[in-house]
Amino acid sequence: MTNNYYELKLQINPEMEDLISEIFFENFDCEGVVLAEETYKDLEMVSTTQGTLKIFLKNEYGDSYEDLLYDVENILDLSREEFLSRGLTEEDLGSWEFVLEEKETEDWSKKWKEQWDVTHVTDKVAVVPDWINYQPKEGEVTIKLEPGCAFGTGTHQTTQLCMKALEKYMKKGDKVADIGMGSGILSILAKKFGASYVYGCDNDDTVIDVARENATKNNVECTFELGTADKITEKFDFVCANILHFVLAEIMGDLKNIMKEGALMSLSGILYEKRDMVIEAYKHVGLELVEEIQQDQWTSFVVKRGK
């Protein structure tokens, strides 16, 4: 049988899973990613910043192994240089050593799906992969998604932090903006919590159709567009921005501009050790802290625009 997909095993800091995964969704025909912590039996203990990201790449055009290997090495080198120039460190990123292997198509679907299960974000919110038949508990909100197709699948801590903020602070009838919406999961949750209108934008054109399909799958209506916060003219009662810390700092003024007076915003995507950059940014534009929410090595802020 012809081998027609590749499995790439990449050594990363697992806290950077979404950031590094995006490289492959943007530059390759990527079917999905799975983060698997590695446990070694050597004398030395494995650091919590070590892990393996498994990336599943299609080979529809019959590219040679050597061609793909060259492309992967080149894209990783360029991306690493860019991230380091934006303020991330070598430790933040991990080693990025990798192994590329050809795999048979018949192994792909089952193997990938076995990695996923229902994610219980809170007592009231569960994210359910498409292929799992799940009976929700009384009063539980469920979101059906195909994990791996875009970012924000509900399994990453940064997404969960925003979901917790939505559950706690968003009011029924709010107008909600989801900046960098990825899979649309936060937008979908906001609508299921009773938002009157939800707008999501992302600067990656590959996720727009995915987000729209996910909204349809969950029987909710959201507006999704290719765009960035600085282009938005509407104002909202609640804003979600699950983006990396240095991007949040850069666009904080734009985020404030789309908030109504008295509006709330959930800022996520922030490693705890990078939190000072975001604190300085939201204070600089005059936003007030309502609550800081932490999960593992990640933190998020709920902030308010004064009247």
PDB file of C-alpha atoms in Angstrom:
ATOM      1  CA  MET A   1       0.000   0.000   0.000  1.00  0.00           C
ATOM      2  CA  THR A   2       1.241   3.485  -0.806  1.00  0.00           C
ATOM      3  CA  ASN A   3       2.312   5.535   2.156  1.00  0.00           C
ATOM      4  CA  ASN A   4       0.634   8.906   1.818  1.00  0.00           C
ATOM      5  CA  TYR A   5       0.923  10.775   5.061  1.00  0.00           C
ATOM      6  CA  TYR A   6       3.770  11.680   7.396  1.00  0.00           C
ATOM      7  CA  GLU A   7       3.984  11.718  11.175  1.00  0.00           C
ATOM      8  CA  LEU A   8       6.327  14.361  12.558  1.00  0.00           C
ATOM      9  CA  LYS A   9       7.437  14.053  16.185  1.00  0.00           C
ATOM     10  CA  LEU A  10       8.726  17.405  17.407  1.00  0.00           C
ATOM     11  CA  GLN A  11      10.303  18.098  20.802  1.00  0.00           C
ATOM     12  CA  ILE A  12       8.707  21.232  22.269  1.00  0.00           C
ATOM     13  CA  ASN A  13       7.804  22.998  25.456  1.00  0.00           C
ATOM     14  CA  PRO A  14       4.209  21.699  25.747  1.00  0.00           C
ATOM     15  CA  GLU A  15       3.069  25.112  26.969  1.00  0.00           C
ATOM     16  CA  MET A  16       3.745  26.372  23.435  1.00  0.00           C
ATOM     17  CA  GLU A  17       1.596  23.707  21.773  1.00  0.00           C
ATOM     18  CA  ASP A  18      -0.831  26.059  20.015  1.00  0.00           C
ATOM     19  CA  LEU A  19       1.859  28.479  18.866  1.00  0.00           C
ATOM     20  CA  ILE A  20       4.019  25.767  17.320  1.00  0.00           C
ATOM     21  CA  SER A  21       1.082  23.828  15.897  1.00  0.00           C
ATOM     22  CA  GLU A  22       0.035  26.915  13.979  1.00  0.00           C
ATOM     23  CA  ILE A  23       3.290  26.773  11.989  1.00  0.00           C
ATOM     24  CA  PHE A  24       2.173  23.506  10.434  1.00  0.00           C
ATOM     25  CA  PHE A  25      -1.463  24.476   9.870  1.00  0.00           C
ATOM     26  CA  GLU A  26      -0.319  27.615   8.043  1.00  0.00           C
ATOM     27  CA  ASN A  27       2.491  26.116   5.958  1.00  0.00           C
ATOM     28  CA  PHE A  28       1.565  22.465   5.330  1.00  0.00           C
ATOM     29  CA  ASP A  29      -1.430  20.277   4.580  1.00  0.00           C
ATOM     30  CA  CYS A  30      -1.844  19.415   8.252  1.00  0.00           C
ATOM     31  CA  GLU A  31      -4.595  17.022   9.360  1.00  0.00           C
ATOM     32  CA  GLY A  32      -4.132  17.419  13.098  1.00  0.00           C
ATOM     33  CA  VAL A  33      -1.812  17.574  16.078  1.00  0.00           C
ATOM     34  CA  VAL A  34      -1.540  15.657  19.338  1.00  0.00           C
ATOM     35  CA  LEU A  35       0.557  16.622  22.345  1.00  0.00           C
ATOM     36  CA  ALA A  36       2.030  13.642  24.180  1.00  0.00           C
ATOM     37  CA  GLU A  37       4.229  14.067  27.248  1.00  0.00           C
ATOM     38  CA  GLU A  38       7.233  11.759  27.172  1.00  0.00           C
ATOM     39  CA  THR A  39       8.396   9.792  30.208  1.00  0.00           C
ATOM     40  CA  TYR A  40      11.994   8.571  30.210  1.00  0.00           C
ATOM     41  CA  LYS A  41      13.406   5.846  32.448  1.00  0.00           C
ATOM     42  CA  ASP A  42      16.876   7.320  32.620  1.00  0.00           C
ATOM     43  CA  LEU A  43      18.395   8.332  35.932  1.00  0.00           C
ATOM     44  CA  GLU A  44      17.507  11.970  35.336  1.00  0.00           C
ATOM     45  CA  MET A  45      13.914  13.107  35.725  1.00  0.00           C
ATOM     46  CA  VAL A  46      12.155  14.615  32.732  1.00  0.00           C
ATOM     47  CA  SER A  47      11.443  18.337  33.003  1.00  0.00           C
ATOM     48  CA  THR A  48       7.842  19.500  32.772  1.00  0.00           C
ATOM     49  CA  THR A  49       8.885  21.671  29.826  1.00  0.00           C
ATOM     50  CA  GLN A  50       9.691  18.617  27.718  1.00  0.00           C
ATOM     51  CA  GLY A  51       7.168  16.933  25.466  1.00  0.00           C
ATOM     52  CA  THR A  52       6.492  15.598  22.000  1.00  0.00           C
ATOM     53  CA  LEU A  53       4.120  17.236  19.550  1.00  0.00           C
ATOM     54  CA  LYS A  54       2.874  14.739  16.967  1.00  0.00           C
ATOM     55  CA  ILE A  55       1.924  16.431  13.700  1.00  0.00           C
ATOM     56  CA  PHE A  56       0.052  14.534  10.986  1.00  0.00           C
ATOM     57  CA  LEU A  57       0.806  15.813   7.467  1.00  0.00           C
ATOM     58  CA  LYS A  58      -0.961  14.770   4.278  1.00  0.00           C
ATOM     59  CA  ASN A  59       1.024  13.849   1.184  1.00  0.00           C
ATOM     60  CA  GLU A  60      -1.620  14.294  -1.501  1.00  0.00           C
ATOM     61  CA  TYR A  61       0.844  15.517  -4.109  1.00  0.00           C
ATOM     62  CA  GLY A  62       3.360  12.720  -3.719  1.00  0.00           C
ATOM     63  CA  ASP A  63       6.198  14.903  -2.459  1.00  0.00           C
ATOM     64  CA  SER A  64       9.366  13.007  -1.678  1.00  0.00           C
ATOM     65  CA  TYR A  65      10.530  12.483   1.875  1.00  0.00           C
ATOM     66  CA  GLU A  66      13.593  14.628   1.143  1.00  0.00           C
ATOM     67  CA  ASP A  67      11.485  17.523  -0.171  1.00  0.00           C
ATOM     68  CA  LEU A  68       9.230  17.553   2.879  1.00  0.00           C
ATOM     69  CA  LEU A  69      12.195  17.221   5.230  1.00  0.00           C
ATOM     70  CA  TYR A  70      13.818  20.265   3.618  1.00  0.00           C
ATOM     71  CA  ASP A  71      10.587  22.277   3.882  1.00  0.00           C
ATOM     72  CA  VAL A  72      10.073  21.368   7.547  1.00  0.00           C
ATOM     73  CA  GLU A  73      13.639  22.318   8.482  1.00  0.00           C
ATOM     74  CA  ASN A  74      13.428  25.610   6.598  1.00  0.00           C
ATOM     75  CA  ILE A  75      10.045  26.665   8.025  1.00  0.00           C
ATOM     76  CA  LEU A  76      11.062  25.734  11.574  1.00  0.00           C
ATOM     77  CA  ASP A  77      14.301  27.730  11.325  1.00  0.00           C
ATOM     78  CA  LEU A  78      12.497  30.824  10.057  1.00  0.00           C
ATOM     79  CA  SER A  79       9.705  30.527  12.625  1.00  0.00           C
ATOM     80  CA  ARG A  80      12.102  30.061  15.521  1.00  0.00           C
ATOM     81  CA  GLU A  81      14.033  33.181  14.542  1.00  0.00           C
ATOM     82  CA  GLU A  82      10.798  35.163  14.413  1.00  0.00           C
ATOM     83  CA  PHE A  83       9.576  33.956  17.823  1.00  0.00           C
ATOM     84  CA  LEU A  84      12.918  34.712  19.458  1.00  0.00           C
ATOM     85  CA  SER A  85      12.836  38.212  17.984  1.00  0.00           C
ATOM     86  CA  ARG A  86       9.348  38.721  19.520  1.00  0.00           C
ATOM     87  CA  GLY A  87      10.554  38.067  23.065  1.00  0.00           C
ATOM     88  CA  LEU A  88      10.237  34.290  23.544  1.00  0.00           C
ATOM     89  CA  THR A  89      13.284  32.412  24.827  1.00  0.00           C
ATOM     90  CA  GLU A  90      14.938  29.131  23.847  1.00  0.00           C
ATOM     91  CA  GLU A  91      13.472  27.606  27.004  1.00  0.00           C
ATOM     92  CA  ASP A  92      10.001  28.881  26.105  1.00  0.00           C
ATOM     93  CA  LEU A  93      10.117  27.091  22.753  1.00  0.00           C
ATOM     94  CA  GLY A  94      11.894  23.816  23.565  1.00  0.00           C
ATOM     95  CA  SER A  95      14.549  22.152  21.419  1.00  0.00           C
ATOM     96  CA  TRP A  96      12.484  21.532  18.250  1.00  0.00           C
ATOM     97  CA  GLU A  97      14.471  18.390  17.461  1.00  0.00           C
ATOM     98  CA  PHE A  98      12.273  16.202  15.281  1.00  0.00           C
ATOM     99  CA  VAL A  99      11.806  12.856  13.561  1.00  0.00           C
ATOM    100  CA  LEU A 100       9.794  12.532  10.328  1.00  0.00           C
ATOM    101  CA  GLU A 101       8.270   9.163   9.374  1.00  0.00           C
ATOM    102  CA  GLU A 102       6.005   7.933   6.589  1.00  0.00           C
ATOM    103  CA  LYS A 103       2.784   6.237   7.741  1.00  0.00           C
ATOM    104  CA  GLU A 104       0.092   4.229   5.987  1.00  0.00           C
ATOM    105  CA  THR A 105      -3.287   5.888   5.512  1.00  0.00           C
ATOM    106  CA  GLU A 106      -5.207   3.018   7.089  1.00  0.00           C
ATOM    107  CA  ASP A 107      -3.462   3.693  10.414  1.00  0.00           C
ATOM    108  CA  TRP A 108      -4.191   7.403  10.481  1.00  0.00           C
ATOM    109  CA  SER A 109      -7.841   7.999  11.418  1.00  0.00           C
ATOM    110  CA  LYS A 110      -8.166   5.451  14.208  1.00  0.00           C
ATOM    111  CA  LYS A 111      -4.809   6.285  15.730  1.00  0.00           C
ATOM    112  CA  TRP A 112      -5.528  10.000  15.825  1.00  0.00           C
ATOM    113  CA  LYS A 113      -9.050   9.719  17.197  1.00  0.00           C
ATOM    114  CA  GLU A 114      -7.912   7.451  20.018  1.00  0.00           C
ATOM    115  CA  GLN A 115      -6.023  10.441  21.468  1.00  0.00           C
ATOM    116  CA  TRP A 116      -9.203  12.397  22.204  1.00  0.00           C
ATOM    117  CA  ASP A 117     -11.962  12.190  24.807  1.00  0.00           C
ATOM    118  CA  VAL A 118     -14.597  14.489  26.286  1.00  0.00           C
ATOM    119  CA  THR A 119     -13.027  17.531  27.984  1.00  0.00           C
ATOM    120  CA  HIS A 120     -14.885  18.692  31.102  1.00  0.00           C
ATOM    121  CA  VAL A 121     -13.825  22.331  31.364  1.00  0.00           C
ATOM    122  CA  THR A 122     -16.073  23.073  34.350  1.00  0.00           C
ATOM    123  CA  ASP A 123     -19.043  21.356  35.996  1.00  0.00           C
ATOM    124  CA  LYS A 124     -21.248  23.126  33.438  1.00  0.00           C
ATOM    125  CA  VAL A 125     -19.159  22.992  30.233  1.00  0.00           C
ATOM    126  CA  ALA A 126     -17.944  20.008  28.203  1.00  0.00           C
ATOM    127  CA  VAL A 127     -16.200  19.863  24.810  1.00  0.00           C
ATOM    128  CA  VAL A 128     -17.119  16.719  22.878  1.00  0.00           C
ATOM    129  CA  PRO A 129     -15.234  15.375  19.818  1.00  0.00           C
ATOM    130  CA  ASP A 130     -17.530  14.795  16.845  1.00  0.00           C
ATOM    131  CA  TRP A 131     -17.313  11.026  16.873  1.00  0.00           C
ATOM    132  CA  ILE A 132     -18.122  10.506  20.579  1.00  0.00           C
ATOM    133  CA  ASN A 133     -21.719   9.880  21.642  1.00  0.00           C
ATOM    134  CA  TYR A 134     -21.991  11.788  24.912  1.00  0.00           C
ATOM    135  CA  GLN A 135     -25.049  12.303  27.094  1.00  0.00           C
ATOM    136  CA  PRO A 136     -24.705  15.658  28.906  1.00  0.00           C
ATOM    137  CA  LYS A 137     -25.541  16.046  32.554  1.00  0.00           C
ATOM    138  CA  GLU A 138     -28.534  18.142  33.544  1.00  0.00           C
ATOM    139  CA  GLY A 139     -27.763  21.812  32.920  1.00  0.00           C
ATOM    140  CA  GLU A 140     -24.448  21.043  31.187  1.00  0.00           C
ATOM    141  CA  VAL A 141     -23.532  23.000  28.040  1.00  0.00           C
ATOM    142  CA  THR A 142     -21.789  20.872  25.411  1.00  0.00           C
ATOM    143  CA  ILE A 143     -19.824  21.976  22.359  1.00  0.00           C
ATOM    144  CA  LYS A 144     -19.182  19.497  19.556  1.00  0.00           C
ATOM    145  CA  LEU A 145     -15.926  20.009  17.653  1.00  0.00           C
ATOM    146  CA  GLU A 146     -13.481  18.135  15.480  1.00  0.00           C
ATOM    147  CA  PRO A 147     -10.237  18.473  17.463  1.00  0.00           C
ATOM    148  CA  GLY A 148      -7.098  19.323  15.555  1.00  0.00           C
ATOM    149  CA  CYS A 149      -8.781  21.186  12.698  1.00  0.00           C
ATOM    150  CA  ALA A 150      -8.121  24.613  14.201  1.00  0.00           C
ATOM    151  CA  PHE A 151      -7.006  26.168  17.450  1.00  0.00           C
ATOM    152  CA  GLY A 152      -9.095  26.443  20.568  1.00  0.00           C
ATOM    153  CA  THR A 153     -10.309  22.868  20.810  1.00  0.00           C
ATOM    154  CA  GLY A 154     -11.028  23.227  24.509  1.00  0.00           C
ATOM    155  CA  THR A 155      -8.192  21.001  25.634  1.00  0.00           C
ATOM    156  CA  HIS A 156      -5.593  23.734  26.068  1.00  0.00           C
ATOM    157  CA  GLN A 157      -5.411  25.621  29.355  1.00  0.00           C
ATOM    158  CA  THR A 158      -5.541  29.045  27.681  1.00  0.00           C
ATOM    159  CA  THR A 159      -8.858  28.216  26.009  1.00  0.00           C
ATOM    160  CA  GLN A 160     -10.273  26.819  29.234  1.00  0.00           C
ATOM    161  CA  LEU A 161      -9.340  29.983  31.122  1.00  0.00           C
ATOM    162  CA  CYS A 162     -11.403  32.076  28.695  1.00  0.00           C
ATOM    163  CA  MET A 163     -14.285  29.619  28.926  1.00  0.00           C
ATOM    164  CA  LYS A 164     -14.259  29.918  32.714  1.00  0.00           C
ATOM    165  CA  ALA A 165     -14.305  33.716  32.440  1.00  0.00           C
ATOM    166  CA  LEU A 166     -17.251  33.585  30.032  1.00  0.00           C
ATOM    167  CA  GLU A 167     -19.193  31.334  32.369  1.00  0.00           C
ATOM    168  CA  LYS A 168     -18.543  33.583  35.367  1.00  0.00           C
ATOM    169  CA  TYR A 169     -18.778  37.083  33.918  1.00  0.00           C
ATOM    170  CA  MET A 170     -20.686  37.167  30.629  1.00  0.00           C
ATOM    171  CA  LYS A 171     -24.300  38.246  31.022  1.00  0.00           C
ATOM    172  CA  LYS A 172     -27.207  36.961  28.993  1.00  0.00           C
ATOM    173  CA  GLY A 173     -27.884  39.388  26.150  1.00  0.00           C
ATOM    174  CA  ASP A 174     -24.277  40.663  25.943  1.00  0.00           C
ATOM    175  CA  LYS A 175     -22.676  41.503  22.614  1.00  0.00           C
ATOM    176  CA  VAL A 176     -19.449  39.478  22.509  1.00  0.00           C
ATOM    177  CA  ALA A 177     -16.267  39.751  20.426  1.00  0.00           C
ATOM    178  CA  ASP A 178     -13.816  36.859  20.067  1.00  0.00           C
ATOM    179  CA  ILE A 179     -10.447  38.146  18.824  1.00  0.00           C
ATOM    180  CA  GLY A 180      -8.307  35.414  17.288  1.00  0.00           C
ATOM    181  CA  MET A 181     -11.241  32.997  17.404  1.00  0.00           C
ATOM    182  CA  GLY A 182      -9.536  29.938  15.847  1.00  0.00           C
ATOM    183  CA  SER A 183     -12.054  27.090  15.910  1.00  0.00           C
ATOM    184  CA  GLY A 184     -14.761  29.454  17.192  1.00  0.00           C
ATOM    185  CA  ILE A 185     -15.190  27.577  20.450  1.00  0.00           C
ATOM    186  CA  LEU A 186     -15.369  30.689  22.636  1.00  0.00           C
ATOM    187  CA  SER A 187     -17.863  32.334  20.293  1.00  0.00           C
ATOM    188  CA  ILE A 188     -20.014  29.201  20.314  1.00  0.00           C
ATOM    189  CA  LEU A 189     -19.911  29.014  24.106  1.00  0.00           C
ATOM    190  CA  ALA A 190     -20.848  32.701  24.406  1.00  0.00           C
ATOM    191  CA  LYS A 191     -23.872  32.130  22.167  1.00  0.00           C
ATOM    192  CA  LYS A 192     -24.913  29.070  24.177  1.00  0.00           C
ATOM    193  CA  PHE A 193     -24.641  31.160  27.355  1.00  0.00           C
ATOM    194  CA  GLY A 194     -27.143  33.599  25.869  1.00  0.00           C
ATOM    195  CA  ALA A 195     -25.126  36.274  24.057  1.00  0.00           C
ATOM    196  CA  SER A 196     -27.362  38.353  21.780  1.00  0.00           C
ATOM    197  CA  TYR A 197     -24.673  38.741  19.112  1.00  0.00           C
ATOM    198  CA  VAL A 198     -21.217  37.208  18.683  1.00  0.00           C
ATOM    199  CA  TYR A 199     -18.497  38.442  16.351  1.00  0.00           C
ATOM    200  CA  GLY A 200     -15.233  36.555  15.849  1.00  0.00           C
ATOM    201  CA  CYS A 201     -12.206  37.450  13.757  1.00  0.00           C
ATOM    202  CA  ASP A 202      -8.852  35.838  13.029  1.00  0.00           C
ATOM    203  CA  ASN A 203      -5.862  36.772  10.861  1.00  0.00           C
ATOM    204  CA  ASP A 204      -5.563  33.168   9.617  1.00  0.00           C
ATOM    205  CA  ASP A 205      -7.883  32.625   6.649  1.00  0.00           C
ATOM    206  CA  THR A 206      -7.700  28.827   7.033  1.00  0.00           C
ATOM    207  CA  VAL A 207      -9.819  28.857  10.210  1.00  0.00           C
ATOM    208  CA  ILE A 208     -12.770  30.967   9.041  1.00  0.00           C
ATOM    209  CA  ASP A 209     -14.658  28.153   7.308  1.00  0.00           C
ATOM    210  CA  VAL A 210     -13.826  25.770  10.167  1.00  0.00           C
ATOM    211  CA  ALA A 211     -15.319  28.169  12.721  1.00  0.00           C
ATOM    212  CA  ARG A 212     -18.443  28.618  10.594  1.00  0.00           C
ATOM    213  CA  GLU A 213     -18.856  24.853  10.267  1.00  0.00           C
ATOM    214  CA  ASN A 214     -18.456  24.436  14.017  1.00  0.00           C
ATOM    215  CA  ALA A 215     -21.118  27.077  14.702  1.00  0.00           C
ATOM    216  CA  THR A 216     -23.516  25.305  12.333  1.00  0.00           C
ATOM    217  CA  LYS A 217     -22.692  21.970  13.960  1.00  0.00           C
ATOM    218  CA  ASN A 218     -23.650  23.445  17.334  1.00  0.00           C
ATOM    219  CA  ASN A 219     -26.825  25.129  16.025  1.00  0.00           C
ATOM    220  CA  VAL A 220     -25.716  28.664  16.885  1.00  0.00           C
ATOM    221  CA  GLU A 221     -25.341  31.781  14.757  1.00  0.00           C
ATOM    222  CA  CYS A 222     -22.080  33.719  14.932  1.00  0.00           C
ATOM    223  CA  THR A 223     -20.389  36.157  12.545  1.00  0.00           C
ATOM    224  CA  PHE A 224     -16.847  35.103  11.627  1.00  0.00           C
ATOM    225  CA  GLU A 225     -14.512  37.162   9.445  1.00  0.00           C
ATOM    226  CA  LEU A 226     -10.887  37.461   8.437  1.00  0.00           C
ATOM    227  CA  GLY A 227      -9.638  40.484  10.347  1.00  0.00           C
ATOM    228  CA  THR A 228      -7.936  42.065  13.348  1.00  0.00           C
ATOM    229  CA  ALA A 229      -9.046  44.176  16.314  1.00  0.00           C
ATOM    230  CA  ASP A 230      -7.832  47.466  14.839  1.00  0.00           C
ATOM    231  CA  LYS A 231     -10.321  47.163  11.943  1.00  0.00           C
ATOM    232  CA  ILE A 232     -13.419  46.721  14.128  1.00  0.00           C
ATOM    233  CA  THR A 233     -15.792  49.672  14.491  1.00  0.00           C
ATOM    234  CA  GLU A 234     -18.417  48.008  16.726  1.00  0.00           C
ATOM    235  CA  LYS A 235     -18.271  48.043  20.521  1.00  0.00           C
ATOM    236  CA  PHE A 236     -18.996  45.062  22.767  1.00  0.00           C
ATOM    237  CA  ASP A 237     -20.069  44.178  26.314  1.00  0.00           C
ATOM    238  CA  PHE A 238     -17.584  41.294  26.597  1.00  0.00           C
ATOM    239  CA  VAL A 239     -14.370  40.617  24.680  1.00  0.00           C
ATOM    240  CA  CYS A 240     -12.289  37.423  24.560  1.00  0.00           C
ATOM    241  CA  ALA A 241      -8.668  37.659  23.428  1.00  0.00           C
ATOM    242  CA  ASN A 242      -6.841  34.342  23.694  1.00  0.00           C
ATOM    243  CA  ILE A 243      -3.549  35.352  22.063  1.00  0.00           C
ATOM    244  CA  LEU A 244       0.131  35.199  23.008  1.00  0.00           C
ATOM    245  CA  HIS A 245       1.347  37.661  25.633  1.00  0.00           C
ATOM    246  CA  PHE A 246       3.432  39.839  23.318  1.00  0.00           C
ATOM    247  CA  VAL A 247       0.570  40.174  20.825  1.00  0.00           C
ATOM    248  CA  LEU A 248      -1.832  41.143  23.609  1.00  0.00           C
ATOM    249  CA  ALA A 249       0.610  43.837  24.717  1.00  0.00           C
ATOM    250  CA  GLU A 250       0.912  45.172  21.166  1.00  0.00           C
ATOM    251  CA  ILE A 251      -2.847  45.410  20.502  1.00  0.00           C
ATOM    252  CA  MET A 252      -4.142  46.333  23.987  1.00  0.00           C
ATOM    253  CA  GLY A 253      -5.189  49.795  22.821  1.00  0.00           C
ATOM    254  CA  ASP A 254      -7.170  48.301  19.934  1.00  0.00           C
ATOM    255  CA  LEU A 255      -8.848  45.844  22.300  1.00  0.00           C
ATOM    256  CA  LYS A 256      -9.874  48.646  24.652  1.00  0.00           C
ATOM    257  CA  ASN A 257     -11.344  50.583  21.737  1.00  0.00           C
ATOM    258  CA  ILE A 258     -13.883  47.842  20.978  1.00  0.00           C
ATOM    259  CA  MET A 259     -15.102  47.691  24.599  1.00  0.00           C
ATOM    260  CA  LYS A 260     -18.178  49.609  25.683  1.00  0.00           C
ATOM    261  CA  GLU A 261     -17.956  51.663  28.852  1.00  0.00           C
ATOM    262  CA  GLY A 262     -18.191  49.171  31.721  1.00  0.00           C
ATOM    263  CA  ALA A 263     -17.375  46.223  29.429  1.00  0.00           C
ATOM    264  CA  LEU A 264     -15.316  43.241  30.536  1.00  0.00           C
ATOM    265  CA  MET A 265     -12.531  41.422  28.687  1.00  0.00           C
ATOM    266  CA  SER A 266     -10.829  38.052  29.186  1.00  0.00           C
ATOM    267  CA  LEU A 267      -7.128  38.157  28.298  1.00  0.00           C
ATOM    268  CA  SER A 268      -5.556  34.702  27.945  1.00  0.00           C
ATOM    269  CA  GLY A 269      -2.658  32.923  26.237  1.00  0.00           C
ATOM    270  CA  ILE A 270      -0.235  34.163  28.909  1.00  0.00           C
ATOM    271  CA  LEU A 271       2.539  32.140  30.501  1.00  0.00           C
ATOM    272  CA  TYR A 272       2.669  33.074  34.196  1.00  0.00           C
ATOM    273  CA  GLU A 273       6.279  34.183  33.893  1.00  0.00           C
ATOM    274  CA  LYS A 274       5.273  36.598  31.091  1.00  0.00           C
ATOM    275  CA  ARG A 275       2.313  38.128  32.947  1.00  0.00           C
ATOM    276  CA  ASP A 276       4.068  41.408  33.824  1.00  0.00           C
ATOM    277  CA  MET A 277       4.142  42.442  30.152  1.00  0.00           C
ATOM    278  CA  VAL A 278       0.356  42.102  29.917  1.00  0.00           C
ATOM    279  CA  ILE A 279      -0.262  43.779  33.286  1.00  0.00           C
ATOM    280  CA  GLU A 280       1.789  46.767  32.181  1.00  0.00           C
ATOM    281  CA  ALA A 281      -0.114  46.933  28.885  1.00  0.00           C
ATOM    282  CA  TYR A 282      -3.647  46.878  30.313  1.00  0.00           C
ATOM    283  CA  LYS A 283      -2.716  49.378  33.035  1.00  0.00           C
ATOM    284  CA  HIS A 284      -1.155  51.667  30.424  1.00  0.00           C
ATOM    285  CA  VAL A 285      -4.458  51.978  28.545  1.00  0.00           C
ATOM    286  CA  GLY A 286      -6.463  52.432  31.736  1.00  0.00           C
ATOM    287  CA  LEU A 287      -8.146  49.030  32.118  1.00  0.00           C
ATOM    288  CA  GLU A 288      -8.876  47.794  35.636  1.00  0.00           C
ATOM    289  CA  LEU A 289      -8.230  44.280  36.940  1.00  0.00           C
ATOM    290  CA  VAL A 290     -11.311  42.331  38.013  1.00  0.00           C
ATOM    291  CA  GLU A 291      -9.734  38.895  38.536  1.00  0.00           C
ATOM    292  CA  GLU A 292      -6.657  36.877  37.658  1.00  0.00           C
ATOM    293  CA  ILE A 293      -7.388  33.203  36.921  1.00  0.00           C
ATOM    294  CA  GLN A 294      -4.585  30.623  36.795  1.00  0.00           C
ATOM    295  CA  GLN A 295      -4.350  27.080  35.477  1.00  0.00           C
ATOM    296  CA  ASP A 296      -1.083  25.143  35.535  1.00  0.00           C
ATOM    297  CA  GLN A 297       1.659  27.378  34.078  1.00  0.00           C
ATOM    298  CA  TRP A 298      -0.841  29.723  32.414  1.00  0.00           C
ATOM    299  CA  THR A 299      -2.662  32.788  33.675  1.00  0.00           C
ATOM    300  CA  SER A 300      -5.447  35.033  32.429  1.00  0.00           C
ATOM    301  CA  PHE A 301      -6.891  38.378  33.402  1.00  0.00           C
ATOM    302  CA  VAL A 302     -10.457  39.608  33.450  1.00  0.00           C
ATOM    303  CA  VAL A 303     -10.264  43.387  33.055  1.00  0.00           C
ATOM    304  CA  LYS A 304     -12.845  46.178  32.925  1.00  0.00           C
ATOM    305  CA  ARG A 305     -13.169  49.417  31.030  1.00  0.00           C
ATOM    306  CA  GLY A 306     -14.315  52.207  33.319  1.00  0.00           C
ATOM    307  CA  LYS A 307     -17.266  54.468  32.651  1.00  0.00           C
TER     308      LYS A 307
END
